mmCIF file of C-alpha atoms and ligand atoms in Angstrom:
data_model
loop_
_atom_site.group_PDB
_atom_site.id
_atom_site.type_symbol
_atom_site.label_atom_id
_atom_site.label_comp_id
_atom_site.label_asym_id
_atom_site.label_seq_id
_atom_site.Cartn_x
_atom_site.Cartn_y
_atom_site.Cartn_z
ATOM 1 C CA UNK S 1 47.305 -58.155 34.714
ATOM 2 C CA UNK S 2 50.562 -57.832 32.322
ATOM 3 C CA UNK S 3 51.513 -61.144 30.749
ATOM 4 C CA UNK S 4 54.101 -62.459 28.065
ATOM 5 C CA UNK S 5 56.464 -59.705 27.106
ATOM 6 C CA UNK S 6 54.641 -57.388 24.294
ATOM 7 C CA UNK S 7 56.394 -54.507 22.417
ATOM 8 C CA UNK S 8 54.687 -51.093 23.300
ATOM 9 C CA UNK S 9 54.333 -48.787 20.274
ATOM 10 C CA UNK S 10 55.775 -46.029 19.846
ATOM 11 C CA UNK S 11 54.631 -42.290 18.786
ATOM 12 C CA UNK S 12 57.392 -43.498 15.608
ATOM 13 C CA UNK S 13 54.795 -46.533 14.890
ATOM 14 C CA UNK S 14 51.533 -43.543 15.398
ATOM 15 C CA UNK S 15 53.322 -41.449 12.405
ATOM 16 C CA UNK S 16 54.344 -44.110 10.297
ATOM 17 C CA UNK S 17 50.646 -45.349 10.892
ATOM 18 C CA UNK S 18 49.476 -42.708 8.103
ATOM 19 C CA UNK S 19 48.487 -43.330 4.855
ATOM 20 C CA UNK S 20 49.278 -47.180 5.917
ATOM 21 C CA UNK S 21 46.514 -47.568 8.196
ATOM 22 C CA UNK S 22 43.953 -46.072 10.531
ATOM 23 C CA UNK S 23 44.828 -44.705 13.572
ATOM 24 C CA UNK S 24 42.530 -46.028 16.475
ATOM 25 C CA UNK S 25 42.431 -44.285 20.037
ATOM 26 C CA UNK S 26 39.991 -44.693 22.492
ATOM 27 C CA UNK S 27 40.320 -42.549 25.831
ATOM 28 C CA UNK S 28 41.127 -45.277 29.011
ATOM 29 C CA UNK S 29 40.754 -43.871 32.572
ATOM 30 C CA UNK S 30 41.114 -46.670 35.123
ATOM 31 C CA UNK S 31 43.363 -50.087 35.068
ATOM 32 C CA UNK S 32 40.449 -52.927 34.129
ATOM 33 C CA UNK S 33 39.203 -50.436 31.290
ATOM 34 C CA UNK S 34 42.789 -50.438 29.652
ATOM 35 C CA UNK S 35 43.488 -53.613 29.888
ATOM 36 C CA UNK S 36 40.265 -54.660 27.707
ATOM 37 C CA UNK S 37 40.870 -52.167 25.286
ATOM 38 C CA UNK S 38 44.821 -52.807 25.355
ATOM 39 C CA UNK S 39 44.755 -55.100 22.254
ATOM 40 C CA UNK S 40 42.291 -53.307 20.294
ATOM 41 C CA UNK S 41 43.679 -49.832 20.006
ATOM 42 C CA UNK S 42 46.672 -47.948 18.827
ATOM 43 C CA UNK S 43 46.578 -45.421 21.611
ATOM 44 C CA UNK S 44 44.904 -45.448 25.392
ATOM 45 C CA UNK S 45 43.874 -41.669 25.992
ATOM 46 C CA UNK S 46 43.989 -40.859 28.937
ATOM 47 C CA UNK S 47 42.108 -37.609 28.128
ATOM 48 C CA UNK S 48 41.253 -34.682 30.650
ATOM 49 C CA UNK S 49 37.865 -35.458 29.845
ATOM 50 C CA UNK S 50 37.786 -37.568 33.023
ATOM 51 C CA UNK S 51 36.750 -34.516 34.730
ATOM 52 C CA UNK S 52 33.172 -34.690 33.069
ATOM 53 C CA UNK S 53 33.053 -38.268 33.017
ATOM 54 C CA UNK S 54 34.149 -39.561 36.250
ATOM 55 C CA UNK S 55 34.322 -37.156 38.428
ATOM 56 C CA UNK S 56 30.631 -35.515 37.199
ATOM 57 C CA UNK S 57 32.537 -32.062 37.145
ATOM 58 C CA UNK S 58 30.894 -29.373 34.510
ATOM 59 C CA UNK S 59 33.727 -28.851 32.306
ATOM 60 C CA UNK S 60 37.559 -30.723 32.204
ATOM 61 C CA UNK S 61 38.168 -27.218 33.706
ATOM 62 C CA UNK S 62 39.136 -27.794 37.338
ATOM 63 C CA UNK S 63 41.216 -31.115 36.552
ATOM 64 C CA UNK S 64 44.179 -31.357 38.503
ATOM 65 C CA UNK S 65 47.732 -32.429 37.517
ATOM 66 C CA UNK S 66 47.564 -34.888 40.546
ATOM 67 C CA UNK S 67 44.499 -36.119 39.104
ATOM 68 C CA UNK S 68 45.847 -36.877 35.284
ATOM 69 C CA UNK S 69 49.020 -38.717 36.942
ATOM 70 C CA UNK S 70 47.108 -41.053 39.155
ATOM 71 C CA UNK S 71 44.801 -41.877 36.038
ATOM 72 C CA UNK S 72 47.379 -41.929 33.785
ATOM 73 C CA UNK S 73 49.775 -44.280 35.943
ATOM 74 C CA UNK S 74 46.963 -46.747 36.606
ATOM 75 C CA UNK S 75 46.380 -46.565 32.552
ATOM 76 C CA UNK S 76 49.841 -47.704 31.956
ATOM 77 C CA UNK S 77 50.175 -50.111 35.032
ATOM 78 C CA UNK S 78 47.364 -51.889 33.195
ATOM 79 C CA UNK S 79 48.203 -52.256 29.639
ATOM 80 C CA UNK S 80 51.138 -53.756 27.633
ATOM 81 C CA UNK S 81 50.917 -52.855 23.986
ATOM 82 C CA UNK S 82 48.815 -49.718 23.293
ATOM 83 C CA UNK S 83 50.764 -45.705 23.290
ATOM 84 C CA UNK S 84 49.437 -44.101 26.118
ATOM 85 C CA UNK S 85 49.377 -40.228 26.159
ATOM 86 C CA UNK S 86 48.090 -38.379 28.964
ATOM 87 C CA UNK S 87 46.290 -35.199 28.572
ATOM 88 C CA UNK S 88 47.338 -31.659 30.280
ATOM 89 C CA UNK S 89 44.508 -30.369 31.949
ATOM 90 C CA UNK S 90 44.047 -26.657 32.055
ATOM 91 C CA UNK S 91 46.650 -24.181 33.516
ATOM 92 C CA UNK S 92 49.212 -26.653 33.172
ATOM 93 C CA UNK S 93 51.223 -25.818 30.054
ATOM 94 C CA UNK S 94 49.952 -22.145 28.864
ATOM 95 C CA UNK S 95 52.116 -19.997 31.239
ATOM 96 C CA UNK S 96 55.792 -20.733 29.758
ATOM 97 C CA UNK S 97 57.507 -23.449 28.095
ATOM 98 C CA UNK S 98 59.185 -23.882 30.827
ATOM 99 C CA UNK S 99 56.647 -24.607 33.739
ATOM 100 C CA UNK S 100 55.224 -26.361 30.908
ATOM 101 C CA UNK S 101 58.045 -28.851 30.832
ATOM 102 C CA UNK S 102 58.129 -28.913 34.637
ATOM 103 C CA UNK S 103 54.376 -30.073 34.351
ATOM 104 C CA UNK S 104 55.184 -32.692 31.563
ATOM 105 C CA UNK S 105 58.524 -34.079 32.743
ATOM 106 C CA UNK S 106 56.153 -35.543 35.722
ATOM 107 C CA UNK S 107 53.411 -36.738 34.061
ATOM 108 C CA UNK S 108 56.127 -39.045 31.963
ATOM 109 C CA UNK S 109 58.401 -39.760 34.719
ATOM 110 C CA UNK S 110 55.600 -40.598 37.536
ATOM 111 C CA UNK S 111 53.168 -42.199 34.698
ATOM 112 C CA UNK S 112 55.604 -44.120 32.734
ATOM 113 C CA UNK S 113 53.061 -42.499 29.319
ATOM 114 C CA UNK S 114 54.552 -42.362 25.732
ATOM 115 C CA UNK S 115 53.520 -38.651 25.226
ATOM 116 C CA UNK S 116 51.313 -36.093 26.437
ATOM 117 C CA UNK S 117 48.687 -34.567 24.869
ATOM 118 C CA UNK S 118 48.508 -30.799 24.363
ATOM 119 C CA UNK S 119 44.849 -28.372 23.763
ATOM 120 C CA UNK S 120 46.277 -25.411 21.415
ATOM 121 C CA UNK S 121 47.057 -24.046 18.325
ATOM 122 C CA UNK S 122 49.618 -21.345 16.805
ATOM 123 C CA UNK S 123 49.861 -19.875 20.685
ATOM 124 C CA UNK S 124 51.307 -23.338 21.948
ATOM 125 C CA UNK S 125 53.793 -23.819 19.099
ATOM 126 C CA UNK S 126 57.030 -22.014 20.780
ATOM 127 C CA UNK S 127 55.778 -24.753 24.166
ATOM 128 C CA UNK S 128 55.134 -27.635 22.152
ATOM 129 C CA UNK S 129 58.954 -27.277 19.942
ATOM 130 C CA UNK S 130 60.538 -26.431 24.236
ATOM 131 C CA UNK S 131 59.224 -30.026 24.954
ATOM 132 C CA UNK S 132 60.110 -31.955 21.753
ATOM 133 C CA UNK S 133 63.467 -30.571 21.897
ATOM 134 C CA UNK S 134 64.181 -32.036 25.436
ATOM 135 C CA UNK S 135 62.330 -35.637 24.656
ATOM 136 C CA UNK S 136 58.580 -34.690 25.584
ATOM 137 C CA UNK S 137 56.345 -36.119 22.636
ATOM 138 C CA UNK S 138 53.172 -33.888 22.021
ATOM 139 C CA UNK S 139 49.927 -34.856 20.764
ATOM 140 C CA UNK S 140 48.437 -31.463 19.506
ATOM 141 C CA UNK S 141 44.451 -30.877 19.761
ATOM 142 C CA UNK S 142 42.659 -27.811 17.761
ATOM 143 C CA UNK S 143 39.372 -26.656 16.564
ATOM 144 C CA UNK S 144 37.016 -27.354 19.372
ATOM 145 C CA UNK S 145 39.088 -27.472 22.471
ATOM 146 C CA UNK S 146 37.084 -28.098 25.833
ATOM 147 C CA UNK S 147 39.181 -26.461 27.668
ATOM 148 C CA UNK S 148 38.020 -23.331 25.889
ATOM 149 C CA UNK S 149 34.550 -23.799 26.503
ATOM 150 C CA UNK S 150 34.223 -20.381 28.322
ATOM 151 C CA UNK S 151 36.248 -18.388 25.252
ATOM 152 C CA UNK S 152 34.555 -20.673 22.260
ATOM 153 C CA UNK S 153 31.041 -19.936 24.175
ATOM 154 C CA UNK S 154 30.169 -23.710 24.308
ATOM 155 C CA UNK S 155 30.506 -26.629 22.723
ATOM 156 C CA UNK S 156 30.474 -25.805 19.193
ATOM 157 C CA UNK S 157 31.410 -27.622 16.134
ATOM 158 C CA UNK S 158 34.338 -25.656 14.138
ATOM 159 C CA UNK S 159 34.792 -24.591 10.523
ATOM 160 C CA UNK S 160 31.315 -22.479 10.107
ATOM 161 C CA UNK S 161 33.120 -19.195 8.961
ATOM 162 C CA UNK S 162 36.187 -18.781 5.987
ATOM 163 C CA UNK S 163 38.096 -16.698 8.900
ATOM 164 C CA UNK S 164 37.209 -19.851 11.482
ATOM 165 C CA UNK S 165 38.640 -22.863 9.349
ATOM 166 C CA UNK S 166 41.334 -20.510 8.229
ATOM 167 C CA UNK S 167 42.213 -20.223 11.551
ATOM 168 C CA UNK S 168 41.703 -23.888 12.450
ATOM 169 C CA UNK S 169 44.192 -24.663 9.631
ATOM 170 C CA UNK S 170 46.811 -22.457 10.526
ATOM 171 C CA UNK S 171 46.455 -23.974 14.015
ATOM 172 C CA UNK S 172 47.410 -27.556 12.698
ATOM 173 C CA UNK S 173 50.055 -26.426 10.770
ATOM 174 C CA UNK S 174 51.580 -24.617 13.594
ATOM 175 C CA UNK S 175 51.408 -27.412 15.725
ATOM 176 C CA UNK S 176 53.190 -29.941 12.913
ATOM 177 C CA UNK S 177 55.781 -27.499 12.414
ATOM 178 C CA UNK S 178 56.489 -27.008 16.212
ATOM 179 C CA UNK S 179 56.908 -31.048 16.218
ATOM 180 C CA UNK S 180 53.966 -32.660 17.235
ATOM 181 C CA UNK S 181 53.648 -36.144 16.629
ATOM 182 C CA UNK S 182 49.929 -36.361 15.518
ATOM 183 C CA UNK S 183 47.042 -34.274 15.953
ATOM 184 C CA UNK S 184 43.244 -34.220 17.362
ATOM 185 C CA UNK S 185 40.701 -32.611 15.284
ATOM 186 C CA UNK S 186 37.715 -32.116 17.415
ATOM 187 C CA UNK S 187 34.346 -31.273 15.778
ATOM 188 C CA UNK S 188 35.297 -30.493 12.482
ATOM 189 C CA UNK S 189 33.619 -30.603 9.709
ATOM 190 C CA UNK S 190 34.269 -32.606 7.075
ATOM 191 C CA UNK S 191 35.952 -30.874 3.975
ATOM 192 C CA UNK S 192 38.003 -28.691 6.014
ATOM 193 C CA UNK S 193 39.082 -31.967 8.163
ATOM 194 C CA UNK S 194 40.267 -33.519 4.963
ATOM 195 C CA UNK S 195 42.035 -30.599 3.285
ATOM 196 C CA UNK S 196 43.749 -30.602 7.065
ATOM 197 C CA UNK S 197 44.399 -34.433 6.524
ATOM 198 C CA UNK S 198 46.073 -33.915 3.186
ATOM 199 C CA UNK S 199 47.995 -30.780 4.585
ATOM 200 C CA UNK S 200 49.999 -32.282 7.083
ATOM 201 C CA UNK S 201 52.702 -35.627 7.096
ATOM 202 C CA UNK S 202 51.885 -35.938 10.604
ATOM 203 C CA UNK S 203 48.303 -38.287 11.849
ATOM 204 C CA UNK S 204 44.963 -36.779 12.072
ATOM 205 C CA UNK S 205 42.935 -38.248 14.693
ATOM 206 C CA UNK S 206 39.339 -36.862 14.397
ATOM 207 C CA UNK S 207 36.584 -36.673 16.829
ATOM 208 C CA UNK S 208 33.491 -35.477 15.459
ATOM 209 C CA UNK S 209 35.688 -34.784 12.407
ATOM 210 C CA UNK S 210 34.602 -37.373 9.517
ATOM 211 C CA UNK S 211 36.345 -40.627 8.484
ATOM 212 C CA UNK S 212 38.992 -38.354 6.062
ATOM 213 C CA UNK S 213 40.755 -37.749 9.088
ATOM 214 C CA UNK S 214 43.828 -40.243 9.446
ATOM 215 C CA UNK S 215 42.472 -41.926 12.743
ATOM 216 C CA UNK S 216 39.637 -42.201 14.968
ATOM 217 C CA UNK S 217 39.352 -41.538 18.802
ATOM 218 C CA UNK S 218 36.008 -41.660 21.254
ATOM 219 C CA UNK S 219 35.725 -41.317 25.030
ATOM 220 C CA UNK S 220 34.999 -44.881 25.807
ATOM 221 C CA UNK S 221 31.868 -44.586 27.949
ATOM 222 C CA UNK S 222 30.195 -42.916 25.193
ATOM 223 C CA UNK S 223 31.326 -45.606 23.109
ATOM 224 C CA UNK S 224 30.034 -48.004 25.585
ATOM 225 C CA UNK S 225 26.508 -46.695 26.837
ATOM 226 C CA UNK S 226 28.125 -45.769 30.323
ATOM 227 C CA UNK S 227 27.017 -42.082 29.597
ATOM 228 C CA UNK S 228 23.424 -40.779 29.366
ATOM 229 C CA UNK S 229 23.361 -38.820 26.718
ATOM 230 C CA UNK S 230 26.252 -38.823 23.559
ATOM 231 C CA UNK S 231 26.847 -35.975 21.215
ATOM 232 C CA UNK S 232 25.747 -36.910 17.532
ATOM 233 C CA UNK S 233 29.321 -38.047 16.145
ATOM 234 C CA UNK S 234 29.281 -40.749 18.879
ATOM 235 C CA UNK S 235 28.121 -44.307 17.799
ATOM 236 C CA UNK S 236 27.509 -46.344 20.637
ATOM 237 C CA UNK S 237 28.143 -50.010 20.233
ATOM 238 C CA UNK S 238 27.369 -51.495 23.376
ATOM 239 C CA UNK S 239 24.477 -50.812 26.078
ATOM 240 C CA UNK S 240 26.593 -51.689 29.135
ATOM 241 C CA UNK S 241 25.006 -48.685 31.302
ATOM 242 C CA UNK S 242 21.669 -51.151 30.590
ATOM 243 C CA UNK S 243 23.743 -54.276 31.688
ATOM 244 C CA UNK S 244 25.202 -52.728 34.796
ATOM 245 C CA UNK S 245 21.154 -51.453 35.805
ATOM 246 C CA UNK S 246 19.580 -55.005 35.683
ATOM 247 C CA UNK S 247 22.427 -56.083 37.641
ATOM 248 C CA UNK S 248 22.100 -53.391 40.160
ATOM 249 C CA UNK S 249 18.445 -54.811 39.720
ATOM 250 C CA UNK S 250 18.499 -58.546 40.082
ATOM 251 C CA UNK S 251 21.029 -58.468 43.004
ATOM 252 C CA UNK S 252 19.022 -55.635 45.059
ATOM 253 C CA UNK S 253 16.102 -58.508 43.954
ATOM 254 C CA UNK S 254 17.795 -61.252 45.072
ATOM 255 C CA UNK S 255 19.093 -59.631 48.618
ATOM 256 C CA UNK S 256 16.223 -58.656 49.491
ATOM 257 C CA UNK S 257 14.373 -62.247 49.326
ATOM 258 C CA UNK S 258 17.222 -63.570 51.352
ATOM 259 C CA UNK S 259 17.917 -65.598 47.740
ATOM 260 C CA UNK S 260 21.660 -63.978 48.470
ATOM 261 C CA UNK S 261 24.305 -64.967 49.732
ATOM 262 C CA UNK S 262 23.828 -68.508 48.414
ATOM 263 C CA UNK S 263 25.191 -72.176 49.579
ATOM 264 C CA UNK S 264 28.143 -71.440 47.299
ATOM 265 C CA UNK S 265 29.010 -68.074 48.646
ATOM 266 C CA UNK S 266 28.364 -69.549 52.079
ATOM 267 C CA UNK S 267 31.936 -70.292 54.690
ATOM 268 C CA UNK S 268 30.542 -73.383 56.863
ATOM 269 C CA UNK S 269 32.571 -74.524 59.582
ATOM 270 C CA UNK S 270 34.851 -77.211 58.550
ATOM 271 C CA UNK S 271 33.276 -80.601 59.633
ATOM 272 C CA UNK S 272 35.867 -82.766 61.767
HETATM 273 O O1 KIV A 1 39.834 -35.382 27.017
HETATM 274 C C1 KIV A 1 39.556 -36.154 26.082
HETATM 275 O O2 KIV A 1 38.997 -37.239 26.264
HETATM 276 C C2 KIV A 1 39.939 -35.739 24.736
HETATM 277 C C3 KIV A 1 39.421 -36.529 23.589
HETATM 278 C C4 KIV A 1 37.961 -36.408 23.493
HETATM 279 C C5 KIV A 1 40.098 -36.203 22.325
HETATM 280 O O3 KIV A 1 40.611 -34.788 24.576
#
């Protein structure tokens, strides 16, 4: 799939994105996804939220380490010029900087990613300076952060309350100032995503979070029309869930009338 020799950015070419340019991340779970999206994004995400959309699980809750690597090494087998970051699913990174780095130092070595990504605010900030000080590049992720579902009470978009978008602020900062290289906002809304944007000198990359943010990511088959239903902040620009059923469709069709296998997909004997 690789070809030509391409120059991979960097999390130094995601920083120096801001204020130059938006930042454009979609999330990437398998090799033939990445590679189409390769040349068209700034980052391949290869987010936790795999759980939900591959694997059909309830929440990104029971994702497994073993799980994110696999994803994550096909992700970066398959593409040549996008940063990948791979997402730490739960339980991975809140018991101690250190298992933390024990968790992260094999998702880069047996992945070959750019950076990981990191759900948590002011109580990850100690974990999140442990890594960047031995050469672990964190992506931070506040306000709504699935893995919290059970403690946030659902899915909720963040910043209703004074004390809530206080709180959501503080988080980014925290996060900056621990050395994080960029930062998801998740379901934000808008004014206190922009007063976040023009807070920090690192990237915002909103979901759900307005265009003031500094960048842009979706999960890609929400993007695509692979999923049934997409939260409001989602625009879908292809129907490929559609394409995939009248496929499904026409070659059932086609099998079933004997119209399938064809003369061309047909091995004959060799006449001699
Ligand atoms: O897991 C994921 O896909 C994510 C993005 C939605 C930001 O964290």
């Amino acid at each position: 799939m690789k070809s030509g020799i391409v120059r991979r950015k960097t999390i130094v070419d995601i920083v120096n994105l801001k204020k130059v340019s938006p930042v454009v991340a979609l999330t990437a779970y398998t090799g033939p996804v990445a590679c189409m999206l390769d040349k068209h994004v700034d980052i391949l995400l290869v987010g936790d939220s795999l759980g939900m959309v591959v694997y059909g699980m309830e929440s990104t809750l029971p994702v497994t380490l073993d799980m994110m690597i696999a994803h994550g090494r096909a992700v970066v087998n398959a593409s040549q010029s996008a940063c990948v970051v791979v997402d730490m699913p739960f339980g991975s990174t809140q018991a101690s900087p250190e298992s933390a780095f024990n968790a992260c130092a094999r998702v880069l070595k047996e992945t070959g990613c750019q950076a990981v990504k990191i759900e948590g605010g002011a109580e990850m900030a100690e974990t999140i300076a442990f890594l960047q000080q031995r050469a672990i590049p964190v992506m931070g992720h506040v306000a709504l952060m699935p893995q919290h579902v059970h403690a946030l009470g659902g899915y909720h978009y963040q910043g209703r309350t004074k004390k809530e978008r206080q709180k959501i602020m503080k988080d980014a900062i925290a996060v900056e100032k621990a050395g994080a290289f960029a930062v998801v906002l998740e379901c934000v809304e808008e004014s206190l995503a922009r007063e976040i944007t023009a807070e920090l000198s690192i990237p915002t990359i909103g979901i759900g979070a307005s265009p003031t943010c500094d960048g842009q990511v979706l999960v890609v088959d929400d993007m695509i029309g692979l999923t049934p239903a997409t939260p409001r902040f989602v625009k879908r620009y292809a129907e490929v869930g559609a394409v995939i059923e009248q496929a499904a469709a026409h070659y059932a069709k086609e099998v079933r009338a004997r119209k399938f296998p064809g003369a061309a997909h047909v091995f004959n004997k060799p006449k001699n």
